[in-house]
Amino acid sequence: MDADALVAAVAGYAPRVHAAALATGPAHHVASPLGAWIVLALAADALEGEAREAAAGHLGAPVDEAVGAAVALLDEPHPAVAAAVACWSNGAALGERLGSWVGRLPAEVEAGPVPTQVVADRWAAARTAGLVDRFPVAVDPVTVLVLASALATKVTWAQPFAVAEAAELGGPWADEVGRVLTRTGATHLADTEAAGRVVVTMAESLTDLAVLTVTAAPEVPPVEVIAAAHELAALPAPSAARLSLFDVPLGPGHSWDLVEEVEARATTAERVEEDTVVLPAWTATSDHRLLTDDRFGFTAVVAHLLAALPPHPDGWEADAAQAAVARYGRLGFEAAAVTALGMRAGSARPPEPHPVPVRTLHARFGHPHAVVAVATQRRWDRVPAWFGPWDRLPVFSAWVAEPAEVTD
């Protein structure tokens, strides 16, 4: 599976993850579609026939190729992204089919017996530099299988943001925080298939990871803005879709004002284009239950895995979840996600869904936007140039609906 195919597969999976997250949890959230995609690919490798083909549809690639791509990411580690995968199991309880699958998992997958909850929590913390300190699924003595991935990054911006008064942001968010982030020379307009004309600003780190922030017209659904962000992130360079400001009408847009003045400048250019951006800092902590919506892709895969286990007097039950955190600030960006699938003997089965009264507050804080953290992995000094498996790969993404105070 080449790099273009992997980027396309993960970028295609990501909007479905965020659509499910928006449908089942708070609007403001962060996720790692890549972390979930890796677990889904490895789990799908235990399936056969039509079930395997259905899983390939969620993955956007044949299962064999998806597994190979996941292994390549572990084989060629990225300097800015810590990545780990583990499979812990009680081999005696798995039966022949799942036991065989565990036995042929790639060597890059950490293996061993099912740990205690404390040890699983420590694994999550160790693999994410302490950003995720609680394993997202329960691990107990009747657990027979756990499959998990962990991704983490903590980068420093190559150019730190400056700080401005929140009044420059405008809208309701200006009353939510006192200060916001600002910079010049990193923002442009682009036309996208998913969300129409958008504003794009990119913050680059010192270690081959860039974070794109994309905002569209307020009426564009969040999942379409997230899809547009992944669309732009998949380009050879995010600026490849840049519109000339001289091709855009003067005046206000959905998230910008465009003005023109005649100034004396020491330049040979016939026309000059400049930009400035103001945006909020933000933090997010999210818990995604991956069996609550078919768009995550785990529901059918887990059902087939449970069916492959030997009969048990108490039956079998499963859980799949992702814990994700992120922080976007003046000096840098950090994010982590642990995705886990666990299967255990049934004891007290969860209650069946039934109608209950639920009160939901739909609050709007200004103009929410999408964020995608994209890895690059290339060597221009080689002939021909070398592109690693992480190149242009979206690692974390978020729908930012709540600003945070600038603290650094």
Short mmCIF file of C-alpha atoms in Angstrom, two decimals:
data_model
loop_
_atom_site.label_atom_id
_atom_site.label_comp_id
_atom_site.label_asym_id
_atom_site.label_seq_id
_atom_site.Cartn_x
_atom_site.Cartn_y
_atom_site.Cartn_z
CA MET A 1 0.00 0.00 0.00
CA ASP A 2 1.75 3.17 -1.14
CA ALA A 3 1.73 6.45 0.76
CA ASP A 4 -0.93 8.06 -1.44
CA ALA A 5 -3.30 5.12 -0.88
CA LEU A 6 -2.73 5.19 2.89
CA VAL A 7 -3.36 8.94 3.09
CA ALA A 8 -6.53 8.53 1.02
CA ALA A 9 -7.75 5.63 3.18
CA VAL A 10 -7.25 7.44 6.50
CA ALA A 11 -8.54 10.74 5.12
CA GLY A 12 -11.65 8.92 3.90
CA TYR A 13 -12.18 7.18 7.24
CA ALA A 14 -11.66 10.32 9.34
CA PRO A 15 -14.88 12.20 8.40
CA ARG A 16 -16.93 9.11 9.30
CA VAL A 17 -15.21 8.97 12.69
CA HIS A 18 -15.97 12.62 13.33
CA ALA A 19 -19.55 12.26 12.08
CA ALA A 20 -20.06 9.45 14.60
CA ALA A 21 -18.34 11.46 17.34
CA LEU A 22 -20.55 14.48 16.65
CA ALA A 23 -23.65 12.25 16.72
CA THR A 24 -22.78 10.49 19.97
CA GLY A 25 -20.91 13.08 22.04
CA PRO A 26 -20.13 16.76 22.54
CA ALA A 27 -19.52 18.94 19.49
CA HIS A 28 -16.15 20.07 20.84
CA HIS A 29 -13.90 17.04 20.54
CA VAL A 30 -10.59 15.61 19.43
CA ALA A 31 -9.90 12.18 17.95
CA SER A 32 -7.26 10.13 16.22
CA PRO A 33 -8.93 8.42 13.26
CA LEU A 34 -5.51 6.96 12.48
CA GLY A 35 -5.30 5.31 15.91
CA ALA A 36 -8.74 3.76 15.45
CA TRP A 37 -7.94 2.76 11.85
CA ILE A 38 -4.85 0.83 12.99
CA VAL A 39 -6.80 -1.18 15.60
CA LEU A 40 -9.62 -1.81 13.12
CA ALA A 41 -7.17 -3.07 10.49
CA LEU A 42 -5.45 -5.50 12.85
CA ALA A 43 -8.78 -6.75 14.22
CA ALA A 44 -10.20 -7.19 10.71
CA ASP A 45 -7.29 -9.48 9.87
CA ALA A 46 -9.00 -12.11 12.06
CA LEU A 47 -12.07 -12.10 9.79
CA GLU A 48 -12.83 -14.14 6.71
CA GLY A 49 -15.05 -13.96 3.63
CA GLU A 50 -17.80 -11.35 3.47
CA ALA A 51 -17.02 -10.01 6.94
CA ARG A 52 -13.46 -9.29 5.86
CA GLU A 53 -14.68 -7.54 2.70
CA ALA A 54 -17.09 -5.41 4.73
CA ALA A 55 -14.25 -4.36 7.04
CA ALA A 56 -12.17 -3.42 4.00
CA GLY A 57 -14.96 -1.06 3.02
CA HIS A 58 -14.57 0.81 6.32
CA LEU A 59 -10.79 0.81 6.02
CA GLY A 60 -10.78 2.06 2.45
CA ALA A 61 -8.33 -0.67 1.45
CA PRO A 62 -8.00 -4.48 1.38
CA VAL A 63 -7.35 -5.76 4.88
CA ASP A 64 -3.96 -7.28 3.99
CA GLU A 65 -2.79 -3.94 2.62
CA ALA A 66 -4.13 -2.04 5.63
CA VAL A 67 -2.28 -4.35 8.03
CA GLY A 68 0.90 -3.93 6.00
CA ALA A 69 0.53 -0.15 6.14
CA ALA A 70 0.02 -0.22 9.92
CA VAL A 71 3.18 -2.29 10.33
CA ALA A 72 5.13 0.09 8.07
CA LEU A 73 4.23 3.00 10.36
CA LEU A 74 5.76 1.11 13.29
CA ASP A 75 8.80 0.05 11.24
CA GLU A 76 9.56 3.63 10.14
CA PRO A 77 8.92 5.65 13.31
CA HIS A 78 8.23 9.35 12.96
CA PRO A 79 10.37 11.82 14.94
CA ALA A 80 7.34 13.75 16.18
CA VAL A 81 4.81 10.92 16.68
CA ALA A 82 5.25 8.16 19.25
CA ALA A 83 3.37 5.06 18.08
CA ALA A 84 2.77 1.70 19.73
CA VAL A 85 0.42 -1.25 19.27
CA ALA A 86 -0.21 -4.06 21.75
CA CYS A 87 -2.21 -7.28 21.81
CA TRP A 88 -2.66 -9.00 25.16
CA SER A 89 -4.51 -12.28 25.33
CA ASN A 90 -5.40 -15.35 27.29
CA GLY A 91 -4.53 -17.86 24.60
CA ALA A 92 -6.26 -20.82 26.23
CA ALA A 93 -9.64 -19.10 26.09
CA LEU A 94 -9.46 -17.77 22.53
CA GLY A 95 -10.01 -20.98 20.63
CA GLU A 96 -8.22 -22.13 17.51
CA ARG A 97 -9.27 -19.39 15.07
CA LEU A 98 -8.52 -16.34 17.22
CA GLY A 99 -5.50 -18.04 18.75
CA SER A 100 -4.11 -18.50 15.24
CA TRP A 101 -4.76 -14.83 14.44
CA VAL A 102 -2.95 -13.67 17.59
CA GLY A 103 -0.06 -15.97 16.71
CA ARG A 104 0.43 -14.38 13.30
CA LEU A 105 0.24 -10.74 14.41
CA PRO A 106 3.32 -8.83 13.24
CA ALA A 107 6.36 -8.77 15.49
CA GLU A 108 5.96 -5.00 15.82
CA VAL A 109 2.85 -5.57 17.95
CA GLU A 110 3.68 -5.84 21.64
CA ALA A 111 2.38 -9.18 22.93
CA GLY A 112 1.80 -10.86 26.25
CA PRO A 113 -0.83 -12.02 28.73
CA VAL A 114 -3.78 -9.82 29.66
CA PRO A 115 -2.50 -7.30 32.22
CA THR A 116 -4.27 -5.83 35.22
CA GLN A 117 -6.11 -2.54 34.92
CA VAL A 118 -3.24 -0.80 36.71
CA VAL A 119 -0.67 -2.16 34.24
CA ALA A 120 -2.86 -1.23 31.27
CA ASP A 121 -3.22 2.30 32.65
CA ARG A 122 0.55 2.50 33.04
CA TRP A 123 1.01 1.35 29.44
CA ALA A 124 -1.28 4.11 28.19
CA ALA A 125 0.55 6.73 30.24
CA ALA A 126 3.99 5.50 29.21
CA ARG A 127 3.15 5.38 25.49
CA THR A 128 1.61 8.87 25.52
CA ALA A 129 4.11 10.71 27.74
CA GLY A 130 1.47 10.91 30.45
CA LEU A 131 -1.14 12.67 28.30
CA VAL A 132 -3.56 9.71 28.57
CA ASP A 133 -3.32 8.16 32.02
CA ARG A 134 -6.34 5.85 31.93
CA PHE A 135 -6.78 2.91 29.56
CA PRO A 136 -10.06 3.47 27.68
CA VAL A 137 -11.61 0.01 28.26
CA ALA A 138 -11.91 -2.01 31.45
CA VAL A 139 -9.40 -4.83 31.96
CA ASP A 140 -10.23 -7.45 34.60
CA PRO A 141 -9.63 -11.14 35.36
CA VAL A 142 -12.28 -12.33 32.87
CA THR A 143 -10.80 -10.30 29.97
CA VAL A 144 -9.44 -12.66 27.31
CA LEU A 145 -8.24 -10.24 24.61
CA VAL A 146 -7.15 -6.59 24.37
CA LEU A 147 -5.94 -4.93 21.18
CA ALA A 148 -4.74 -1.35 21.53
CA SER A 149 -2.88 1.45 19.77
CA ALA A 150 -1.30 4.56 21.23
CA LEU A 151 -0.26 7.71 19.36
CA ALA A 152 1.21 10.84 20.90
CA THR A 153 2.91 14.04 19.82
CA LYS A 154 4.27 17.11 21.53
CA VAL A 155 5.80 19.69 19.23
CA THR A 156 7.06 23.25 19.39
CA TRP A 157 6.05 25.73 16.72
CA ALA A 158 8.83 26.84 14.38
CA GLN A 159 7.34 30.34 14.77
CA PRO A 160 5.47 30.96 18.03
CA PHE A 161 2.22 32.87 17.86
CA ALA A 162 1.95 36.40 19.13
CA VAL A 163 -0.87 37.34 21.50
CA ALA A 164 -3.71 39.76 20.81
CA GLU A 165 -6.73 40.99 22.71
CA ALA A 166 -9.79 38.76 22.26
CA ALA A 167 -11.78 41.74 20.92
CA GLU A 168 -9.92 41.25 17.62
CA LEU A 169 -11.53 37.83 17.28
CA GLY A 170 -15.04 39.26 17.31
CA GLY A 171 -18.27 37.36 17.91
CA PRO A 172 -19.35 35.63 21.13
CA TRP A 173 -15.94 34.03 21.66
CA ALA A 174 -14.47 37.49 22.29
CA ASP A 175 -16.35 37.48 25.61
CA GLU A 176 -15.23 33.95 26.54
CA VAL A 177 -11.47 34.60 26.74
CA GLY A 178 -9.20 37.56 27.31
CA ARG A 179 -6.41 36.84 24.82
CA VAL A 180 -6.09 35.00 21.51
CA LEU A 181 -3.34 33.93 19.12
CA THR A 182 -2.21 35.90 16.07
CA ARG A 183 0.43 35.77 13.34
CA THR A 184 1.10 36.89 9.79
CA GLY A 185 2.21 35.07 6.66
CA ALA A 186 0.65 31.64 7.24
CA THR A 187 -2.97 31.99 6.09
CA HIS A 188 -4.72 31.73 2.74
CA LEU A 189 -8.05 31.11 1.06
CA ALA A 190 -8.79 27.85 -0.78
CA ASP A 191 -11.72 26.28 -2.61
CA THR A 192 -12.58 22.74 -1.49
CA GLU A 193 -14.96 20.09 -2.79
CA ALA A 194 -16.28 19.29 0.68
CA ALA A 195 -16.96 22.76 2.12
CA GLY A 196 -16.55 25.34 -0.62
CA ARG A 197 -14.31 28.35 0.03
CA VAL A 198 -12.42 28.13 3.32
CA VAL A 199 -9.75 29.96 5.26
CA VAL A 200 -6.64 27.88 5.99
CA THR A 201 -3.87 28.68 8.43
CA MET A 202 -0.95 26.36 9.01
CA ALA A 203 1.35 26.17 12.02
CA GLU A 204 4.54 24.21 11.38
CA SER A 205 6.58 22.56 14.10
CA LEU A 206 10.31 22.01 14.39
CA THR A 207 9.87 18.25 13.95
CA ASP A 208 8.00 17.45 10.73
CA LEU A 209 4.45 17.92 11.95
CA ALA A 210 2.10 20.66 10.76
CA VAL A 211 -1.31 21.61 12.13
CA LEU A 212 -3.91 22.93 9.69
CA THR A 213 -6.81 25.00 10.98
CA VAL A 214 -9.71 25.36 8.54
CA THR A 215 -12.88 27.42 8.86
CA ALA A 216 -15.83 27.53 6.45
CA ALA A 217 -19.11 29.39 6.30
CA PRO A 218 -21.12 28.94 9.52
CA GLU A 219 -23.89 27.05 7.76
CA VAL A 220 -21.54 24.30 6.49
CA PRO A 221 -21.98 21.14 8.62
CA PRO A 222 -18.99 20.31 10.83
CA VAL A 223 -18.29 16.97 9.17
CA GLU A 224 -17.99 18.70 5.80
CA VAL A 225 -15.49 21.20 7.21
CA ILE A 226 -13.53 18.30 8.72
CA ALA A 227 -13.59 16.56 5.33
CA ALA A 228 -12.33 19.75 3.68
CA ALA A 229 -9.46 19.94 6.17
CA HIS A 230 -8.44 16.37 5.35
CA GLU A 231 -8.82 17.15 1.64
CA LEU A 232 -6.31 19.99 1.96
CA ALA A 233 -4.01 18.01 4.25
CA ALA A 234 -3.71 15.26 1.63
CA LEU A 235 -2.31 17.65 -0.99
CA PRO A 236 1.44 17.56 -1.73
CA ALA A 237 1.52 20.96 0.02
CA PRO A 238 -1.41 22.64 1.79
CA SER A 239 -0.71 25.82 -0.19
CA ALA A 240 -1.32 23.93 -3.46
CA ALA A 241 -4.96 25.06 -3.36
CA ARG A 242 -4.14 28.66 -2.41
CA LEU A 243 -6.24 31.31 -4.14
CA SER A 244 -4.64 34.56 -5.23
CA LEU A 245 -6.14 37.40 -3.22
CA PHE A 246 -6.48 39.30 -6.49
CA ASP A 247 -8.94 36.63 -7.67
CA VAL A 248 -11.21 37.17 -4.64
CA PRO A 249 -13.72 40.04 -4.41
CA LEU A 250 -12.83 42.84 -2.02
CA GLY A 251 -14.91 43.16 1.12
CA PRO A 252 -16.11 40.75 3.81
CA GLY A 253 -16.31 36.98 3.52
CA HIS A 254 -17.69 34.42 5.92
CA SER A 255 -14.53 34.56 8.04
CA TRP A 256 -12.47 37.37 6.57
CA ASP A 257 -12.29 40.93 5.30
CA LEU A 258 -10.26 41.72 2.16
CA VAL A 259 -9.09 45.28 1.60
CA GLU A 260 -6.82 46.95 -0.96
CA GLU A 261 -4.60 50.00 -0.50
CA VAL A 262 -1.83 51.63 -2.52
CA GLU A 263 1.39 51.76 -0.49
CA ALA A 264 5.02 52.53 -1.20
CA ARG A 265 6.97 49.24 -1.01
CA ALA A 266 10.56 48.26 -1.79
CA THR A 267 9.73 45.29 -4.03
CA THR A 268 10.00 44.21 -7.65
CA ALA A 269 6.63 42.43 -7.49
CA GLU A 270 3.77 43.96 -9.44
CA ARG A 271 1.32 42.96 -6.71
CA VAL A 272 1.76 42.08 -3.04
CA GLU A 273 -0.35 39.67 -1.01
CA GLU A 274 -0.25 39.61 2.80
CA ASP A 275 -2.27 37.99 5.52
CA THR A 276 -2.89 38.05 9.24
CA VAL A 277 -4.91 35.66 11.35
CA VAL A 278 -6.47 35.69 14.81
CA LEU A 279 -7.60 32.41 16.36
CA PRO A 280 -8.19 31.03 19.84
CA ALA A 281 -6.06 28.62 21.79
CA TRP A 282 -7.97 25.44 22.67
CA THR A 283 -7.87 22.24 24.63
CA ALA A 284 -10.02 19.12 24.30
CA THR A 285 -10.45 15.82 26.10
CA SER A 286 -12.69 13.20 24.49
CA ASP A 287 -13.91 9.66 25.12
CA HIS A 288 -15.28 7.92 22.03
CA ARG A 289 -17.28 4.73 22.49
CA LEU A 290 -16.57 2.95 19.23
CA LEU A 291 -19.49 0.49 19.39
CA THR A 292 -22.18 3.17 19.59
CA ASP A 293 -22.22 4.05 15.88
CA ASP A 294 -21.60 1.89 12.82
CA ARG A 295 -19.60 4.69 11.18
CA PHE A 296 -16.67 3.96 13.49
CA GLY A 297 -16.45 0.60 11.70
CA PHE A 298 -16.07 -1.52 14.85
CA THR A 299 -19.61 -2.85 15.37
CA ALA A 300 -19.59 -5.64 12.79
CA VAL A 301 -15.91 -6.50 13.29
CA VAL A 302 -16.39 -6.97 17.03
CA ALA A 303 -19.54 -9.04 16.48
CA HIS A 304 -17.60 -11.44 14.24
CA LEU A 305 -14.74 -11.65 16.74
CA LEU A 306 -17.16 -12.51 19.54
CA ALA A 307 -18.76 -15.17 17.34
CA ALA A 308 -15.34 -16.71 16.76
CA LEU A 309 -14.75 -17.33 20.48
CA PRO A 310 -15.54 -20.77 21.92
CA PRO A 311 -18.85 -21.08 23.81
CA HIS A 312 -18.80 -19.76 27.37
CA PRO A 313 -21.49 -20.38 30.02
CA ASP A 314 -21.72 -16.65 30.77
CA GLY A 315 -21.44 -15.60 27.15
CA TRP A 316 -19.04 -12.98 25.81
CA GLU A 317 -19.12 -9.19 25.72
CA ALA A 318 -16.88 -6.55 24.20
CA ASP A 319 -16.02 -2.89 24.40
CA ALA A 320 -14.10 -0.59 22.07
CA ALA A 321 -13.18 2.98 22.90
CA GLN A 322 -10.72 5.77 22.28
CA ALA A 323 -9.46 8.30 24.82
CA ALA A 324 -8.00 11.42 23.17
CA VAL A 325 -6.58 14.72 24.39
CA ALA A 326 -5.10 17.76 22.64
CA ARG A 327 -3.85 21.26 23.39
CA TYR A 328 -3.16 24.03 20.84
CA GLY A 329 -1.31 27.01 22.29
CA ARG A 330 1.04 29.87 21.60
CA LEU A 331 4.23 27.79 21.72
CA GLY A 332 3.15 24.44 20.33
CA PHE A 333 0.75 21.54 20.04
CA GLU A 334 0.37 18.30 21.94
CA ALA A 335 -2.05 15.43 21.45
CA ALA A 336 -2.44 11.77 22.31
CA ALA A 337 -4.94 8.98 21.79
CA VAL A 338 -5.24 5.43 23.05
CA THR A 339 -7.66 3.19 21.15
CA ALA A 340 -8.57 -0.20 22.60
CA LEU A 341 -10.76 -3.19 21.84
CA GLY A 342 -11.40 -5.61 24.68
CA MET A 343 -13.33 -8.90 24.94
CA ARG A 344 -14.31 -10.55 28.19
CA ALA A 345 -16.52 -13.25 29.60
CA GLY A 346 -20.00 -11.96 30.39
CA SER A 347 -21.04 -11.44 33.96
CA ALA A 348 -23.68 -8.78 34.20
CA ARG A 349 -24.64 -7.80 30.69
CA PRO A 350 -25.32 -4.11 30.08
CA PRO A 351 -29.00 -3.15 29.99
CA GLU A 352 -30.76 -3.02 26.64
CA PRO A 353 -31.40 0.48 25.25
CA HIS A 354 -34.76 1.90 26.29
CA PRO A 355 -36.47 5.29 26.08
CA VAL A 356 -35.40 7.76 28.76
CA PRO A 357 -35.81 11.52 29.04
CA VAL A 358 -32.64 13.36 27.97
CA ARG A 359 -31.99 17.08 28.08
CA THR A 360 -29.38 18.40 25.65
CA LEU A 361 -28.12 21.95 25.50
CA HIS A 362 -27.03 23.00 22.00
CA ALA A 363 -24.71 25.95 22.62
CA ARG A 364 -22.82 27.93 19.98
CA PHE A 365 -19.59 29.74 20.70
CA GLY A 366 -18.76 31.96 17.76
CA HIS A 367 -17.50 30.17 14.66
CA PRO A 368 -16.22 26.59 15.25
CA HIS A 369 -13.57 25.13 12.98
CA ALA A 370 -11.72 21.96 12.07
CA VAL A 371 -8.12 21.08 12.93
CA VAL A 372 -5.90 18.36 11.42
CA ALA A 373 -2.37 17.50 12.58
CA VAL A 374 -0.41 16.11 9.62
CA ALA A 375 2.93 14.31 9.71
CA THR A 376 5.56 14.69 7.01
CA GLN A 377 8.34 12.18 6.43
CA ARG A 378 10.57 12.99 3.50
CA ARG A 379 14.23 13.32 2.58
CA TRP A 380 14.85 15.83 -0.20
CA ASP A 381 18.61 15.19 -0.04
CA ARG A 382 18.16 11.71 -1.50
CA VAL A 383 17.97 11.04 -5.23
CA PRO A 384 15.24 10.24 -5.88
CA ALA A 385 13.61 12.00 -2.92
CA TRP A 386 12.48 9.58 -0.18
CA PHE A 387 8.96 9.67 1.22
CA GLY A 388 8.28 7.58 4.33
CA PRO A 389 4.95 5.94 5.26
CA TRP A 390 4.00 8.87 7.55
CA ASP A 391 4.30 11.51 4.84
CA ARG A 392 1.11 13.66 4.61
CA LEU A 393 -0.66 11.29 7.01
CA PRO A 394 -3.34 12.88 9.24
CA VAL A 395 -2.62 11.75 12.81
CA PHE A 396 -5.04 13.78 14.97
CA SER A 397 -8.05 15.91 14.12
CA ALA A 398 -10.56 17.97 16.04
CA TRP A 399 -13.72 20.04 15.85
CA VAL A 400 -13.00 23.10 17.94
CA ALA A 401 -16.15 24.60 19.35
CA GLU A 402 -14.81 26.06 22.62
CA PRO A 403 -11.97 28.58 22.91
CA ALA A 404 -9.46 28.43 25.75
CA GLU A 405 -7.45 31.15 27.45
CA VAL A 406 -3.87 31.62 26.26
CA THR A 407 -1.72 30.40 29.14
CA ASP A 408 1.83 30.07 27.77
#
